[in-house]
GROMACS .gro file of C-alpha atoms in nm:
model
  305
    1UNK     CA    1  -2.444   1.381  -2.471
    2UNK     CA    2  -2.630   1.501  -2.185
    3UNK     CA    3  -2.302   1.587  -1.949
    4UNK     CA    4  -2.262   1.949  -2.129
    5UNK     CA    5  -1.873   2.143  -2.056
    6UNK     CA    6  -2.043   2.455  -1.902
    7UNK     CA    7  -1.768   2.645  -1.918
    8UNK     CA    8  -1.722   2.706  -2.273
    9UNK     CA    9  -2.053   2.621  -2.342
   10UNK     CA   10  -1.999   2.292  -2.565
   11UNK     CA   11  -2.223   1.966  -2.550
   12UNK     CA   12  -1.922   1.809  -2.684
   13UNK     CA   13  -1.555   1.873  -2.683
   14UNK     CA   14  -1.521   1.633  -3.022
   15UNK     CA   15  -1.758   1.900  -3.172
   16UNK     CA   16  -1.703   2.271  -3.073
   17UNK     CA   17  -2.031   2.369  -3.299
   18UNK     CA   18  -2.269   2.198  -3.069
   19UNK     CA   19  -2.399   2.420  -2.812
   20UNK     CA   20  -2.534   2.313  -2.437
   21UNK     CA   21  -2.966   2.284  -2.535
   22UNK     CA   22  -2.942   2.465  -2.874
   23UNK     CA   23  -3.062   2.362  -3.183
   24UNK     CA   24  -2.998   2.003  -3.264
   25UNK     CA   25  -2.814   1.893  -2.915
   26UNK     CA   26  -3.158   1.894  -2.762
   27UNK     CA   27  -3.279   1.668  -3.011
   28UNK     CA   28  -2.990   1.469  -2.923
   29UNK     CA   29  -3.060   1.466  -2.554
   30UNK     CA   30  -3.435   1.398  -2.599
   31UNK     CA   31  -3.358   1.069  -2.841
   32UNK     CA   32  -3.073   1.018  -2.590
   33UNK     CA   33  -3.309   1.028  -2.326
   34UNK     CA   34  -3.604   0.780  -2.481
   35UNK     CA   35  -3.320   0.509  -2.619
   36UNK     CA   36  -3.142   0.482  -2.263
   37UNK     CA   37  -3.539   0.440  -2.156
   38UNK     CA   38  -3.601   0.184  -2.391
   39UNK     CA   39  -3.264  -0.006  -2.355
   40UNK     CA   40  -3.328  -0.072  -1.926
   41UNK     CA   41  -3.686  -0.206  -2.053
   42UNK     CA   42  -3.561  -0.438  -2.294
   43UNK     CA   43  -3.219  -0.560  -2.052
   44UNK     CA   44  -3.502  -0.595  -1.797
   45UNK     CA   45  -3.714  -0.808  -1.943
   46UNK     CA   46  -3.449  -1.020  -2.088
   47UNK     CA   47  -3.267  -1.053  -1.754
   48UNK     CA   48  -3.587  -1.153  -1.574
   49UNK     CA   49  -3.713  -1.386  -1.871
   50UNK     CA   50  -3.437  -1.525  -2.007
   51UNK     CA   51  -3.248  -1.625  -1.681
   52UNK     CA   52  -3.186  -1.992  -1.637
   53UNK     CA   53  -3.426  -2.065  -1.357
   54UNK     CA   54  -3.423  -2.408  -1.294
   55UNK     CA   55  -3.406  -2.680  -1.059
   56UNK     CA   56  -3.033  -2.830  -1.271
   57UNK     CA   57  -2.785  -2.816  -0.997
   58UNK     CA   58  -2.511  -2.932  -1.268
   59UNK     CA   59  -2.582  -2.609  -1.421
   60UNK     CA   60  -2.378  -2.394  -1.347
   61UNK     CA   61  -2.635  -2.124  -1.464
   62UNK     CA   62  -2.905  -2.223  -1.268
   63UNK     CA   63  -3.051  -1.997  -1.038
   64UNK     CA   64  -3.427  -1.993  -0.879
   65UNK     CA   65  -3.504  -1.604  -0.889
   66UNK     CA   66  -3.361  -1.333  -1.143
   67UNK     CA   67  -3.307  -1.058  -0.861
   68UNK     CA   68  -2.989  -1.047  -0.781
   69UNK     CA   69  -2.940  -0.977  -1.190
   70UNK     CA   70  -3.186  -0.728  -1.195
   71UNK     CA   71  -3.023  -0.554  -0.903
   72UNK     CA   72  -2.682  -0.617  -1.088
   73UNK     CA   73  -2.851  -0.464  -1.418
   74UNK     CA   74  -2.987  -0.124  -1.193
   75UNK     CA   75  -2.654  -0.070  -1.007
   76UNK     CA   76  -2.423  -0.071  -1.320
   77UNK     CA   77  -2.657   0.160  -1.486
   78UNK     CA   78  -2.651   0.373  -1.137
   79UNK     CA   79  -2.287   0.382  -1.175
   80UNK     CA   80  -2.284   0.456  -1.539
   81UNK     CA   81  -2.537   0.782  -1.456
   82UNK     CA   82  -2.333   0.907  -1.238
   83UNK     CA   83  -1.991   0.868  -1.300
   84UNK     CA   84  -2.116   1.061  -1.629
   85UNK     CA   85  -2.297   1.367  -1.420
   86UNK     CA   86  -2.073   1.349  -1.087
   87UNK     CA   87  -1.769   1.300  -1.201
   88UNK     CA   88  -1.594   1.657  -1.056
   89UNK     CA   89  -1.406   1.596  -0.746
   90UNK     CA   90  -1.662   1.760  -0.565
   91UNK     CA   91  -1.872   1.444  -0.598
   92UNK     CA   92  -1.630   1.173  -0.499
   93UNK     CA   93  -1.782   1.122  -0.175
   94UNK     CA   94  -2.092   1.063  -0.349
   95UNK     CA   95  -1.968   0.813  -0.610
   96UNK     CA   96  -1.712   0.621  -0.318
   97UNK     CA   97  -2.022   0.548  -0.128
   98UNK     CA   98  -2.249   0.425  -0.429
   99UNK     CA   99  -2.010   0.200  -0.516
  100UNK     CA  100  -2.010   0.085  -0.106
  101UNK     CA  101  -2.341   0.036  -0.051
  102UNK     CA  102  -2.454  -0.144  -0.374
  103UNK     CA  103  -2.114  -0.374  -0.329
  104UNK     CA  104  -2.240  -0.428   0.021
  105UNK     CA  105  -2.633  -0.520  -0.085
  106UNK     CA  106  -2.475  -0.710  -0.381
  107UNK     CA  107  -2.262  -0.911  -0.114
  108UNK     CA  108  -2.567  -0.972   0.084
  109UNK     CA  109  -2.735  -1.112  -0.197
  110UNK     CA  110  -2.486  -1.334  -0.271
  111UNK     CA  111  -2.422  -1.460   0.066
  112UNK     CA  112  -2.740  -1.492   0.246
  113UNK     CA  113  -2.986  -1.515  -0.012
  114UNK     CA  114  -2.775  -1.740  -0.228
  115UNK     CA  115  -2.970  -1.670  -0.588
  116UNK     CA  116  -2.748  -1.995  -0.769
  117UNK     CA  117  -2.843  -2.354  -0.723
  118UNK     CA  118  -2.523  -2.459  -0.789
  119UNK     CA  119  -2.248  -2.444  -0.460
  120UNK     CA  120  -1.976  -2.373  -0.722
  121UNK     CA  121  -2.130  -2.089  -0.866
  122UNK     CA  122  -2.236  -1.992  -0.561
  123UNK     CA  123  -1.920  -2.001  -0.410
  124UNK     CA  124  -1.733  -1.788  -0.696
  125UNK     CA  125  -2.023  -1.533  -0.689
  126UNK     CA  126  -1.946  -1.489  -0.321
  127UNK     CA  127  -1.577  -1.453  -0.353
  128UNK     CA  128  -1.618  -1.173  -0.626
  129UNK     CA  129  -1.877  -0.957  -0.493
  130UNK     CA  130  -1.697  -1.002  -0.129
  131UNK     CA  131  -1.324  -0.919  -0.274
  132UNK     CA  132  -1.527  -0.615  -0.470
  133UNK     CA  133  -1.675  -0.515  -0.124
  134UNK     CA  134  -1.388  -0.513   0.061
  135UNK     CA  135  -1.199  -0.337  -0.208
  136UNK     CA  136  -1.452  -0.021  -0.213
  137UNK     CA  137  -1.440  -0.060   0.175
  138UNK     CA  138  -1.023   0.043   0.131
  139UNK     CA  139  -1.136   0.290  -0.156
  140UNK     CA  140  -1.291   0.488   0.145
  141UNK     CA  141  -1.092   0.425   0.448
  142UNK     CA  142  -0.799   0.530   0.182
  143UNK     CA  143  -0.973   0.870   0.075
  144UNK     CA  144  -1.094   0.904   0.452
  145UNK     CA  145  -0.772   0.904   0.598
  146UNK     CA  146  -0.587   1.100   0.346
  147UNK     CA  147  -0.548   1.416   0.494
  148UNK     CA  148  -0.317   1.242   0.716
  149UNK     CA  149  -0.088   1.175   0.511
  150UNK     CA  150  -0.141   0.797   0.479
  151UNK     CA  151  -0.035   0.592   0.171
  152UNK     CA  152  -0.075   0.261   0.231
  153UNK     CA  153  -0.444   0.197   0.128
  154UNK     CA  154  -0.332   0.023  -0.214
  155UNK     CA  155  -0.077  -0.253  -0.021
  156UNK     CA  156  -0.326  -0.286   0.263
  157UNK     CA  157  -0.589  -0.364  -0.008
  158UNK     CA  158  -0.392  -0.652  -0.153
  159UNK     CA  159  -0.245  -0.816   0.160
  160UNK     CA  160  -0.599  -0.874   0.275
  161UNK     CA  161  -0.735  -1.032   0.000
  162UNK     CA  162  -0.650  -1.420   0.134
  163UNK     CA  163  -0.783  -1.342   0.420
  164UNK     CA  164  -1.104  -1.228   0.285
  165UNK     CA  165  -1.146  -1.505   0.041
  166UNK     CA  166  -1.058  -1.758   0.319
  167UNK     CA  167  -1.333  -1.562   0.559
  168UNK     CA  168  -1.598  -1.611   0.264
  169UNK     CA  169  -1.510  -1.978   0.179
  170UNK     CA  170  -1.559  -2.094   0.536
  171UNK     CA  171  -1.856  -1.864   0.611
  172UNK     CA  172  -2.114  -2.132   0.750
  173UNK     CA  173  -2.433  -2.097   0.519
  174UNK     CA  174  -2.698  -1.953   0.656
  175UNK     CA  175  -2.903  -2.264   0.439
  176UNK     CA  176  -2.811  -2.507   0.685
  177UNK     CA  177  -2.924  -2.385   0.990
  178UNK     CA  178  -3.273  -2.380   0.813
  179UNK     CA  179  -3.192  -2.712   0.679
  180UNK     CA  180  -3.210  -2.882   1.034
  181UNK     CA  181  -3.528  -2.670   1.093
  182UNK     CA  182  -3.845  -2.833   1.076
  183UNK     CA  183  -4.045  -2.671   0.836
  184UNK     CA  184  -4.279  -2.581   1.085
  185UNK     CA  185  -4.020  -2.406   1.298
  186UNK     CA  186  -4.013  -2.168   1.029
  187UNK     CA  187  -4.193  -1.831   1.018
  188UNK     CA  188  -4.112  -1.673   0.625
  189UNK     CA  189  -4.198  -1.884   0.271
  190UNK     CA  190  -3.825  -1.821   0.190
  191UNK     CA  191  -3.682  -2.008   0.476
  192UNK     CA  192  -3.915  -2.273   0.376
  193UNK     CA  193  -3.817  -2.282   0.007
  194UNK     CA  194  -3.446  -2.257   0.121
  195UNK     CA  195  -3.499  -2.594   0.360
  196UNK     CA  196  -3.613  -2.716   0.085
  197UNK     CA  197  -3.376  -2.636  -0.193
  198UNK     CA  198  -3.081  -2.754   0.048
  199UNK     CA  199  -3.232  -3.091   0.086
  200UNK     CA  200  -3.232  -3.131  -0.322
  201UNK     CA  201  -2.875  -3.007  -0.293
  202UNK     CA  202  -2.781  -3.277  -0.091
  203UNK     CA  203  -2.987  -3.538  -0.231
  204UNK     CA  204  -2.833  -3.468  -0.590
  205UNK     CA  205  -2.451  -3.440  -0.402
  206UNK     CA  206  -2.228  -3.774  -0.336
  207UNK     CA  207  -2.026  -3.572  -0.136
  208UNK     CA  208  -1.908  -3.752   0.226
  209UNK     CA  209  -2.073  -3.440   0.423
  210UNK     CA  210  -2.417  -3.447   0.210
  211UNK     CA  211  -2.437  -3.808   0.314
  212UNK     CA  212  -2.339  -3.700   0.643
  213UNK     CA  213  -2.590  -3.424   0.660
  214UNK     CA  214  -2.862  -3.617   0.509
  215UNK     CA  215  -2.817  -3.946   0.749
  216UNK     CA  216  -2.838  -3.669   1.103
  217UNK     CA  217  -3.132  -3.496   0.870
  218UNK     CA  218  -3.314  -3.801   0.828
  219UNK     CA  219  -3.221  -3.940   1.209
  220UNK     CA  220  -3.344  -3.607   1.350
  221UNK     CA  221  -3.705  -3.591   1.214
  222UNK     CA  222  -3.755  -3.965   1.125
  223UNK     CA  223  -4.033  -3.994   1.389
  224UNK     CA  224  -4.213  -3.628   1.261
  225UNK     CA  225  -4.534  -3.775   1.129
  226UNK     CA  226  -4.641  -4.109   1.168
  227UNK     CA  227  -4.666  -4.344   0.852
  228UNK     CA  228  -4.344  -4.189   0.711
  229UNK     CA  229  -4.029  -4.414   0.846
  230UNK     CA  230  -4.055  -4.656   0.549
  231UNK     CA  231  -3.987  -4.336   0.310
  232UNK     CA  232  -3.716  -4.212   0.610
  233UNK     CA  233  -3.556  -4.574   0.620
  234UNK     CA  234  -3.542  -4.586   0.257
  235UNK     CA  235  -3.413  -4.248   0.219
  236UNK     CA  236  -3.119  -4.370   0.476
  237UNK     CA  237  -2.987  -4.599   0.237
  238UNK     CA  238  -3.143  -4.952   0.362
  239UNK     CA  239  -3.211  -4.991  -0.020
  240UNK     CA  240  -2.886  -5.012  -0.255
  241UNK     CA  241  -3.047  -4.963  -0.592
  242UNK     CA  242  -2.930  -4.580  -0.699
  243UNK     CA  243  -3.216  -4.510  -0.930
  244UNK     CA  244  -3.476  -4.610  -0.615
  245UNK     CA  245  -3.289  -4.356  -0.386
  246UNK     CA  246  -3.318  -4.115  -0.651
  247UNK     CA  247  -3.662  -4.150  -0.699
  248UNK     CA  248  -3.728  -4.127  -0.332
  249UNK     CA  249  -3.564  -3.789  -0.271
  250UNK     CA  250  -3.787  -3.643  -0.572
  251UNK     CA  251  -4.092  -3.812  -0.404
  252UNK     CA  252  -3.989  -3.623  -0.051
  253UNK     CA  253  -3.912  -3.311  -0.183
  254UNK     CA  254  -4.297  -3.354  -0.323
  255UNK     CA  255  -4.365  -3.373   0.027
  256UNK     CA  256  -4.186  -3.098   0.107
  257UNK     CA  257  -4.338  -2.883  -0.113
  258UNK     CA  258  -4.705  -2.972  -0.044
  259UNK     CA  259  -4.648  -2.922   0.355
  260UNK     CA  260  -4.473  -2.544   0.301
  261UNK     CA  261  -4.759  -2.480   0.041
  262UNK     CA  262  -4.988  -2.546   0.342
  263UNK     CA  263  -4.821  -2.362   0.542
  264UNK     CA  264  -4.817  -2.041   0.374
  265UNK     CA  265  -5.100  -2.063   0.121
  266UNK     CA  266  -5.145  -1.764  -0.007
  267UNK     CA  267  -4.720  -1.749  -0.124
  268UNK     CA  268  -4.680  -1.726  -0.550
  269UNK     CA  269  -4.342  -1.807  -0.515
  270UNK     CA  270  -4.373  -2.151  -0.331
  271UNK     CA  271  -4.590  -2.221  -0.584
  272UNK     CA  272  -4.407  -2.121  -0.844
  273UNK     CA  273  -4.110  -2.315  -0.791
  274UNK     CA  274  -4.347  -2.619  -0.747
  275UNK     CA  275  -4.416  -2.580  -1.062
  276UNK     CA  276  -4.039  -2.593  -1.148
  277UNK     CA  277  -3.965  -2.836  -0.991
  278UNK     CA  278  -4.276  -3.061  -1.182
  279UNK     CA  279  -4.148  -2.922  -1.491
  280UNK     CA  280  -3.882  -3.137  -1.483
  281UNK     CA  281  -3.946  -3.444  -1.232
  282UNK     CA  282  -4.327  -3.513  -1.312
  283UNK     CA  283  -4.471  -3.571  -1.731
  284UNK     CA  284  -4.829  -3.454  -1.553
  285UNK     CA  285  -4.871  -3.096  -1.734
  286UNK     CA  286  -5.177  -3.022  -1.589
  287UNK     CA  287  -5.089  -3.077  -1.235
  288UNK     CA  288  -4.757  -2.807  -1.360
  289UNK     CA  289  -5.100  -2.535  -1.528
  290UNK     CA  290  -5.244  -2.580  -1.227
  291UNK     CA  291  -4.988  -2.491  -0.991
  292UNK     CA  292  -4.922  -2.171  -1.169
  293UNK     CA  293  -5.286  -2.082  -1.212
  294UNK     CA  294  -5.269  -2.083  -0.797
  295UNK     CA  295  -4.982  -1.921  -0.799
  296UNK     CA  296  -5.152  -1.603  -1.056
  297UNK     CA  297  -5.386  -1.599  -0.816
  298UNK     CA  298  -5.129  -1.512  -0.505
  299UNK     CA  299  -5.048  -1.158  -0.594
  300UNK     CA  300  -4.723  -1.264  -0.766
  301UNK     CA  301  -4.458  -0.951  -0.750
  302UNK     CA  302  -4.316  -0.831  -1.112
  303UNK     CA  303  -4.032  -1.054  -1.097
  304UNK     CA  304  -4.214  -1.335  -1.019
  305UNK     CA  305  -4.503  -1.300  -1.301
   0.00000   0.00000   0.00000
């Protein structure tokens, strides 16, 4: 409605008798103008509210922040915008490196932040965005080179994709090296919340390498603080009973939490996911209100309140 054909004066070739800001098409374009408004309010609240922020790792859902959506939400309606105002030829440069960049931040997002709990979801979010990167990647070297007369952008494309998806399945997460970081060795909240989400990945995993990782986790800081190698030696597996183990690795991630809290005080999103994570391990409600009244209190950002 708002993308007028300037050169015979129409606001819409479907309609010859509505002309560019006469008469009823700017009424149109104004109620055009509020709805689009009112529709990235509403998918904005819903994304941030509605996500499925949890601590269930069999979720395949379950994510602990809604930013990587909400940057998802804002890019398609970037693209949307201007593939509708810049779509001459003129403005393909433009539009071939929009769809770069956000690909590229999108990729990031996926592989270093890692938004999803899950390592499956995780792991197919990372293949997309990375086969979508490296597709807008050829979309430019393509258009770039030509003028030269080359052709081959479209089979170059394709060939490549095994190698890419093979690069971003074997791409060591950046999660681990924080992992076998003492907590504090590290110098940001996030690393701390990501040492400590890996450890609940693990603990809920009966993989051979989470055992693995857990048993050199657990030999590497079992003399950190004195009083804790009967929770360490339990943790190792000197006790048999599955439900005990269970209920040991919630009790440590406790721990966990409490020491990055001290650490960095004054973070709302530690606290927050404390809070998350009592929400669904501990029955004590007000210890949960309480945690989130600190947390209100921390100068949470928008997507975090």
């Amino acid at each position: 409605m708002l993308n007028c054909d300037h050169e015979n004066g129409n606001a819409n070739s479907a309609v010859n008798e509505l002309k560019c800001w006469k008469g009823l098409h700017i009424l149109y374009c104004v109620s055009a103008v509020i709805i689009a408004v009112l529709f990235v309010l509403m998918a904005t609240i819903a994304v941030t509210i509605f996500s499925d922020i949890s601590w269930n790792y069999k979720n395949s859902l379950s994510k602990f922040t809604s930013s990587a959506d909400l940057f998802h939400l804002f890019s398609k309606m970037l693209w949307v915008l201007f593939f509708t105002f810049f779509k001459k030829d003129k403005y393909e440069w433009i539009l071939i490196m929009l769809l770069l960049a956000t690909s590229m931040i999108f990729f990031y997002q996926q592989m270093i932040v890692r938004p999803y709990l899950s390592p499956a979801s995780t792991l197919v979010w990372c293949l997309v965005s990375g086969i979508f990167t490296w597709t807008n990647c050829m979309l430019l070297l393509t258009y770039i080179l030509a003028y030269s007369g080359f052709q081959g952008g479209f089979e170059l494309c394709f060939t490549a994709y095994p190698l890419v998806i093979l690069a971003v399945a074997f791409f060591p997460s950046p999660l681990e090296k924080r992992f076998m970081t003492r907590l504090s060795g590290l110098s940001t909240a996030a690393e701390c919340f990501d040492h400590i989400r890996y450890y609940i990945c693990l603990a809920a995993s009966d993989s051979f390498k989470s055992k693995v990782m857990l048993r050199g986790y657990f030999k590497k800081f079992n003399e950190d603080e004195e009083g804790d190698e009967g929770r360490y030696e339990r943790l190792r597996g000197k006790r048999k009973v599955k439900a005990d183990k269970l209920k040991m690795h919630v009790e440590y991630t406790f721990h966990l939490f409490k020491e990055a809290i001290e650490k960095f005080p004054e973070s709302a999103f530690l606290k927050i996911q404390y809070a998350l994570f009592l929400i669904e391990k501990q029955e004590d409600k007000n210890l949960v209100l309480r945690e989130l009244l600190c947390a209100a209190h921390s100068n949470p950002s928008l997507v975090e309140q």
